[in-house]
Coordinates of C-alpha atoms and ligand atoms in Angstrom, one line a residue:
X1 CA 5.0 7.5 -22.1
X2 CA 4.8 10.0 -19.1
X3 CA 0.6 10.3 -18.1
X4 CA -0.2 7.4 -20.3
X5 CA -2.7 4.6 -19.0
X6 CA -4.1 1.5 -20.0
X7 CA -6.6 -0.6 -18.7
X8 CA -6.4 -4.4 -17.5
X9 CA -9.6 -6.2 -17.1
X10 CA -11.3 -2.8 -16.3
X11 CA -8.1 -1.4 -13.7
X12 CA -6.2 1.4 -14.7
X13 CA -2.3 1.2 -15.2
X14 CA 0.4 3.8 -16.1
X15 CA 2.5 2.4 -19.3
X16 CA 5.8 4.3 -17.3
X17 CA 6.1 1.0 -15.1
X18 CA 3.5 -1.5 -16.6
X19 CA 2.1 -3.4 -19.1
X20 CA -0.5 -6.5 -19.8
X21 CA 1.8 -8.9 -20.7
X22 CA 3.6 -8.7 -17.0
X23 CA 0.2 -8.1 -15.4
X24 CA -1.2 -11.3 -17.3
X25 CA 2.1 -13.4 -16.2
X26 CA 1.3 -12.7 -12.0
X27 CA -2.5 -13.4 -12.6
X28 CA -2.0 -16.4 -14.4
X29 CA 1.8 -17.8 -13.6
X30 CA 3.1 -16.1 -10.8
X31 CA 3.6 -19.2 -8.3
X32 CA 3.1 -17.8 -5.2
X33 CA 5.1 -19.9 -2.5
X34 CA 3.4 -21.2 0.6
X35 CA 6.5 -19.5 3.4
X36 CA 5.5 -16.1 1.2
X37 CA 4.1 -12.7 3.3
X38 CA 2.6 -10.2 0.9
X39 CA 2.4 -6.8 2.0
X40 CA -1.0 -5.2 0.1
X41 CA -2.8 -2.0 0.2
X42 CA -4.7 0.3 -1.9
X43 CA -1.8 3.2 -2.7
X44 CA -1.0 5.3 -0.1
X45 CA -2.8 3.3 2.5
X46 CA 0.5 2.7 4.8
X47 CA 2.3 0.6 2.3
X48 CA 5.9 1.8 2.8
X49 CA 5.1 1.8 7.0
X50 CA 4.0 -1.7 6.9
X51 CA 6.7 -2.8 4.9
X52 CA 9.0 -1.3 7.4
X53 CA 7.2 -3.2 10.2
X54 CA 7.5 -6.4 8.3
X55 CA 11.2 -6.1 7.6
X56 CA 12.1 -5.3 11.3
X57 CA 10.0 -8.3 12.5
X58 CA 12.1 -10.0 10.0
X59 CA 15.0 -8.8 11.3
X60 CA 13.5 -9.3 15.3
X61 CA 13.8 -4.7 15.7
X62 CA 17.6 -4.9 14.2
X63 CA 17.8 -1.9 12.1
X64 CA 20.6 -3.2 10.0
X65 CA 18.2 -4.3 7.0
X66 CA 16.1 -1.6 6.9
X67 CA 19.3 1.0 6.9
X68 CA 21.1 -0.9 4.4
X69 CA 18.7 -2.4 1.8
X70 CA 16.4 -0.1 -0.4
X71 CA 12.9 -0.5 0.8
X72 CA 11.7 -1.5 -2.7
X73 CA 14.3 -4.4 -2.5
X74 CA 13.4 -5.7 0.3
X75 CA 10.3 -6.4 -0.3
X76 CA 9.1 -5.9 -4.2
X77 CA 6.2 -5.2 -6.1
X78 CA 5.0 -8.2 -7.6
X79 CA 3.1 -6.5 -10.3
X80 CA 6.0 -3.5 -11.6
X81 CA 7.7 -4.8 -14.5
X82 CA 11.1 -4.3 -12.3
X83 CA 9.7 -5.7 -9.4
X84 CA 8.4 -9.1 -10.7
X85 CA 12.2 -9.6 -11.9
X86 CA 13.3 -9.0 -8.4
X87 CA 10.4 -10.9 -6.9
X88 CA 11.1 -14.3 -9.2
X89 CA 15.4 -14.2 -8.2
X90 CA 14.4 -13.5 -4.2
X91 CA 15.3 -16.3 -2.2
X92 CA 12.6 -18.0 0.2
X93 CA 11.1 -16.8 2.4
X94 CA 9.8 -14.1 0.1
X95 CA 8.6 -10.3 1.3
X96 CA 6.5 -9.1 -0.9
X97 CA 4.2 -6.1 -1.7
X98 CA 1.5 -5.3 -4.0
X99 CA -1.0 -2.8 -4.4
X100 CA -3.2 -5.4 -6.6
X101 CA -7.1 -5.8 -6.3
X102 CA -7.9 -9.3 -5.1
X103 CA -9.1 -10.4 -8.7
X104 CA -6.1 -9.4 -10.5
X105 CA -4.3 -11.1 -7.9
X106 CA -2.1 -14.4 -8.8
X107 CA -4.7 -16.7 -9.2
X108 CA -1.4 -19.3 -7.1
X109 CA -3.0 -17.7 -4.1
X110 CA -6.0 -19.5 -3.8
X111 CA -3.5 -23.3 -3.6
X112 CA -1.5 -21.8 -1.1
X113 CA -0.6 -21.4 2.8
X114 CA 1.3 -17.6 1.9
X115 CA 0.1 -14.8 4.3
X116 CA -1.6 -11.5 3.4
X117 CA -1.5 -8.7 5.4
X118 CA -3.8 -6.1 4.2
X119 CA -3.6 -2.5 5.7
X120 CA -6.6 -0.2 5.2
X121 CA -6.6 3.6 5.4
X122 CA -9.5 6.3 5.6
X123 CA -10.2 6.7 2.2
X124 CA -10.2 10.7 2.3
X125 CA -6.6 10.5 3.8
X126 CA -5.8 8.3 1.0
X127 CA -7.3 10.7 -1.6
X128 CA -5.4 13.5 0.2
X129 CA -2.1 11.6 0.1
X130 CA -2.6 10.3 -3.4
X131 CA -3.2 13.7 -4.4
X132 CA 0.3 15.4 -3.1
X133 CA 1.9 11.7 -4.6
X134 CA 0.5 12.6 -7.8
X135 CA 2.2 16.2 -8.5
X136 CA 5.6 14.7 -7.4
X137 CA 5.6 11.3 -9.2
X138 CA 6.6 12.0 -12.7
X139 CA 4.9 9.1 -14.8
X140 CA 1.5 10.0 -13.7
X141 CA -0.8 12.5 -15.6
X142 CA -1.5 16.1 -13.6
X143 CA -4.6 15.1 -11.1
X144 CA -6.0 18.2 -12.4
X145 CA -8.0 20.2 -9.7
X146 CA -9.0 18.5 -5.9
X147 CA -12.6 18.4 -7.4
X148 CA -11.9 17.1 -10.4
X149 CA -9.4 14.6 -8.6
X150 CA -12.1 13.5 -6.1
X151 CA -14.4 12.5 -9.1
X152 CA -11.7 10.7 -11.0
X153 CA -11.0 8.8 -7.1
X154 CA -14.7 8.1 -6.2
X155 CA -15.4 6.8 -9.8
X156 CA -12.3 4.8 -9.7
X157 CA -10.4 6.6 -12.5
X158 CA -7.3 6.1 -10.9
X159 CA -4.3 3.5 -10.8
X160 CA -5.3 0.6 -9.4
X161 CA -9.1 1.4 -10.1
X162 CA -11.6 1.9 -7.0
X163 CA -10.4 2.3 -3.5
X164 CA -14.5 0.3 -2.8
X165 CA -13.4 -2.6 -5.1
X166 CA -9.9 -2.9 -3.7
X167 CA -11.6 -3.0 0.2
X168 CA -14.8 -5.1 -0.6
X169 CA -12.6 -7.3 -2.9
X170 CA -9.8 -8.1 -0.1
X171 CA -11.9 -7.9 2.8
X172 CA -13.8 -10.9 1.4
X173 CA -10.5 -13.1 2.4
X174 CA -11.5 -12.1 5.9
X175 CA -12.4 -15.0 7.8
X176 CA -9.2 -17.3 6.0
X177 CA -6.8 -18.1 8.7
X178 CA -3.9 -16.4 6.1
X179 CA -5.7 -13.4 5.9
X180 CA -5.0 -10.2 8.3
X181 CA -5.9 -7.0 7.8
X182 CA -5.5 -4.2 10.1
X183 CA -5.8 -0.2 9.7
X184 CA -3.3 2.8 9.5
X185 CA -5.4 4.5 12.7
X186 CA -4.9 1.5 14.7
X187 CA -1.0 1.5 13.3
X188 CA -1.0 5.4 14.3
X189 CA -2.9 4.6 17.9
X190 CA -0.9 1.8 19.5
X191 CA 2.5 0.7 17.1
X192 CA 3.9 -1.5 19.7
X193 CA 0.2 -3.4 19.9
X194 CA -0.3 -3.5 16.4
X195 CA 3.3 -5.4 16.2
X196 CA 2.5 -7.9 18.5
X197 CA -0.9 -8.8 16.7
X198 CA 1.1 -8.7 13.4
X199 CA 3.8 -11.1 15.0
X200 CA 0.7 -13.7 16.4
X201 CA -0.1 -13.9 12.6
X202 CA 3.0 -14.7 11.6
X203 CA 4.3 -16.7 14.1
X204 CA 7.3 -14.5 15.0
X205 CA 7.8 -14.4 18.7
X206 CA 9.7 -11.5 19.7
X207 CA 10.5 -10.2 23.1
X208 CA 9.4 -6.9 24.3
X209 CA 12.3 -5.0 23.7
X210 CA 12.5 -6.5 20.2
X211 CA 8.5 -5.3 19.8
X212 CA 9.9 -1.2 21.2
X213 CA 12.6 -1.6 18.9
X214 CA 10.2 -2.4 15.9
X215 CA 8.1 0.3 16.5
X216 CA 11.2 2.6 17.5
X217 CA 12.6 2.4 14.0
X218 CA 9.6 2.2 12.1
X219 CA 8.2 5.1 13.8
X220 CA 7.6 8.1 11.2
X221 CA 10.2 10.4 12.1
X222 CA 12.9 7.1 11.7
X223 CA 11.8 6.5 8.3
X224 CA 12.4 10.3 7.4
X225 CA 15.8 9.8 8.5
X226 CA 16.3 6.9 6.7
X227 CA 17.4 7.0 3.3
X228 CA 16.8 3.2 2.3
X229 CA 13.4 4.2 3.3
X230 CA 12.1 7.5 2.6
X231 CA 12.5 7.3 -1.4
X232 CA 15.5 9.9 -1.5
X233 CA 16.9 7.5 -3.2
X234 CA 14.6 7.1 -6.1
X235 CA 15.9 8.7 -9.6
X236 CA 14.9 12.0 -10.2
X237 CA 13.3 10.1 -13.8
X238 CA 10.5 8.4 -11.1
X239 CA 9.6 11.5 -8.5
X240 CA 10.6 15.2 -8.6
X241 CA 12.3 15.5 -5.7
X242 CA 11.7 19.4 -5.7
X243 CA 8.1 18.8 -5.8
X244 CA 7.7 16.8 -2.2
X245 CA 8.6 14.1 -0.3
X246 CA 7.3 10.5 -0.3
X247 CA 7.2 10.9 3.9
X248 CA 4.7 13.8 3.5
X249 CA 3.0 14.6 6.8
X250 CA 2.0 11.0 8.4
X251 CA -0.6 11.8 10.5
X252 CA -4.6 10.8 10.3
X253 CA -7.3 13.1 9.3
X254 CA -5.5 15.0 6.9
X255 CA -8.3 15.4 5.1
X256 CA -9.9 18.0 6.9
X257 CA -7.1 20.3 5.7
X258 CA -7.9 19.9 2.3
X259 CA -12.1 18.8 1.4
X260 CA -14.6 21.6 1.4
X261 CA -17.5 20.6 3.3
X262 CA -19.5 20.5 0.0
X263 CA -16.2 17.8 -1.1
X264 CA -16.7 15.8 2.0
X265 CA -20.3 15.3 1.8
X266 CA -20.0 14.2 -1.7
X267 CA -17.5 11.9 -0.6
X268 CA -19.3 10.5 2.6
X269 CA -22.5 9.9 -0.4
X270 CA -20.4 8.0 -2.3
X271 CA -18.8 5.8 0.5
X272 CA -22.3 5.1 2.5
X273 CA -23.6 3.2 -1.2
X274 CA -20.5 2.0 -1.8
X275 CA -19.9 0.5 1.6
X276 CA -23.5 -0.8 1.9
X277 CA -22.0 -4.1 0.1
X278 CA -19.2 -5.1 2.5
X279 CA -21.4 -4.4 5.9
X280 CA -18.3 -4.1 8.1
X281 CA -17.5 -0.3 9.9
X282 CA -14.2 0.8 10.6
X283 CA -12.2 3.4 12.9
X284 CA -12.9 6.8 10.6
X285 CA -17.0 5.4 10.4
Ligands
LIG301 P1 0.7 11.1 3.8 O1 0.9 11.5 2.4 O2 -0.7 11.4 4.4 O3 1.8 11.8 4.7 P2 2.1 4.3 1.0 O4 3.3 3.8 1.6 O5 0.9 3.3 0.9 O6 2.3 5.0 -0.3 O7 1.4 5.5 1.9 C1 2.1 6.7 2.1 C2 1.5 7.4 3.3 O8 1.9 6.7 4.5 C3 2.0 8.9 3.4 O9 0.9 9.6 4.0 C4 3.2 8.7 4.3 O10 3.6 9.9 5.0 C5 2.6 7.7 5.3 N1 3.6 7.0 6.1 C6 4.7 6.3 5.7 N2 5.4 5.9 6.7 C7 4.8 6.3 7.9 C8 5.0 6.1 9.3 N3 6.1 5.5 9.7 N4 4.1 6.7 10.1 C9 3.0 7.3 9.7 N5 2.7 7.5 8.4 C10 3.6 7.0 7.5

């Protein structure tokens, strides 16, 4: 099943840790609770940081979850056949993730008070990332060359289908009071600030050693160390452990290292038609 897809309602899947039938169930039944925060991002966008954020808030900057409980249990994926299991036995309040565009979302959303927070990432560092991700994950086909890759990205031929979808599709939610979105650059510029805005969404009041200590642990170089939250963890069936590491260099404008000029401008073509439809800029503009 290794490098086989499918498609739902137009999105690309791997079979490895999908299928329609569970993909139908969190469009259609998934109840989502109103005391629910979902963590959601377009792959390798920050997932796995803000997740770490969210569980320290949680937690008010005590690193005893986040050393002791596997990232991917603390806060599932809703849509991974494993990680609906986990999500439906979680006890409230739920921490959630999930890399799902806004239409294939549970439809439950739209009745309820749950919060989103939706991190964003320069779409060439997400190619970039995606790209290393891709040789090491094992249920994924070969990504083939960068150029060939880039196409397969920019034409959303990927999992989870078009990074411009996924953004125009969640940034619609962006004036609902549930709704927050923020970017990886502003993560990467000021942690500490970007807790405190995330802790005014959600109500958490936390002092401002709590606030150091959130950013303290969740800063790149403690997630390395951390093995409940770098992936080391993982089976060797999911990611080839030889290959890479999930914690690859976690830095901003990556992609300059890797795009030809010739790449970039194709990319920066794409994006300026693409982005025409949501009419918002953002910090790699
Ligand atoms: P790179 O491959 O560019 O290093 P996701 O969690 O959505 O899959 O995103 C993975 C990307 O986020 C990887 O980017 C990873 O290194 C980066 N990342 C994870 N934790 C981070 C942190 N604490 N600080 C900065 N970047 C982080």
């Amino acid at each position: 099943m290794a490098g086989e897809y499918f498609t739902y309602k137009g999105v690309l899947f791997p079979c490895h840790d999908y299928t329609p039938e569970a993909l139908s169930y969190v469009e259609n039944e998934f109840q989502v609770r109103d005391d629910d925060v979902f963590n959601v991002t377009y792959p390798k966008s920050g997932t796995n940081w803000m997740l770490e954020i969210l569980s320290l808030i949680r937690c008010e900057g005590d690193p005893g979850w986040v050393r002791s409980v596997p990232n991917w249990e603390r806060a599932p994926w809703v849509e991974h056949k494993v990680g609906l299991e986990a999500a439906l036995k979680y006890p409230p309040p739920r921490l959630l993730c999930s890399h799902l565009p806004v239409q294939l979302f549970p439809k439950s959303l739209q009745r309820s008070e749950a919060k989103i927070i939706y991190t964003l990432r320069c779409p060439k560092d997400v190619l970039v990332s995606l790209y290393h991700f891709s040789h090491i994950l094992r249920f994924v086909k070969d990504p083939g060359s960068l150029d060939s890759f880039l196409e397969d990205f920019l034409s959303g031929n990927v999992t989870y289908g078009s990074w411009f979808d996924h953004v125009i599709g969640w940034m619609g939610l962006k004036d609902n009071k549930n709704f927050f979105s923020i970017t990886y650059e502003e993560l990467q510029q000021d942690l500490p600030g970007s807790v405190r805005r995330i802790c005014r969404f959600l109500g958490k009041e936390l002092s401002e050693e709590q606030v150091a200590a959130v950013a303290e642990n969740a800063s790149f170089q403690s997630m390395k160390g951390n093995k409940m939250s770098n992936y080391s963890q993982l089976s060797d069936k999911y990611i080839d452990h030889e290959k890479g590491q999930f914690l690859r260099k976690g830095i901003c404008g990556d992609w300059r290292n890797h795009l030809s000029e010739t790449q970039s401008q194709r990319f920066d073509t794409v994006y300026q038609e693409q982005m025409q439809r949501l009419g918002m800029t953002f910090p790699w503009d």
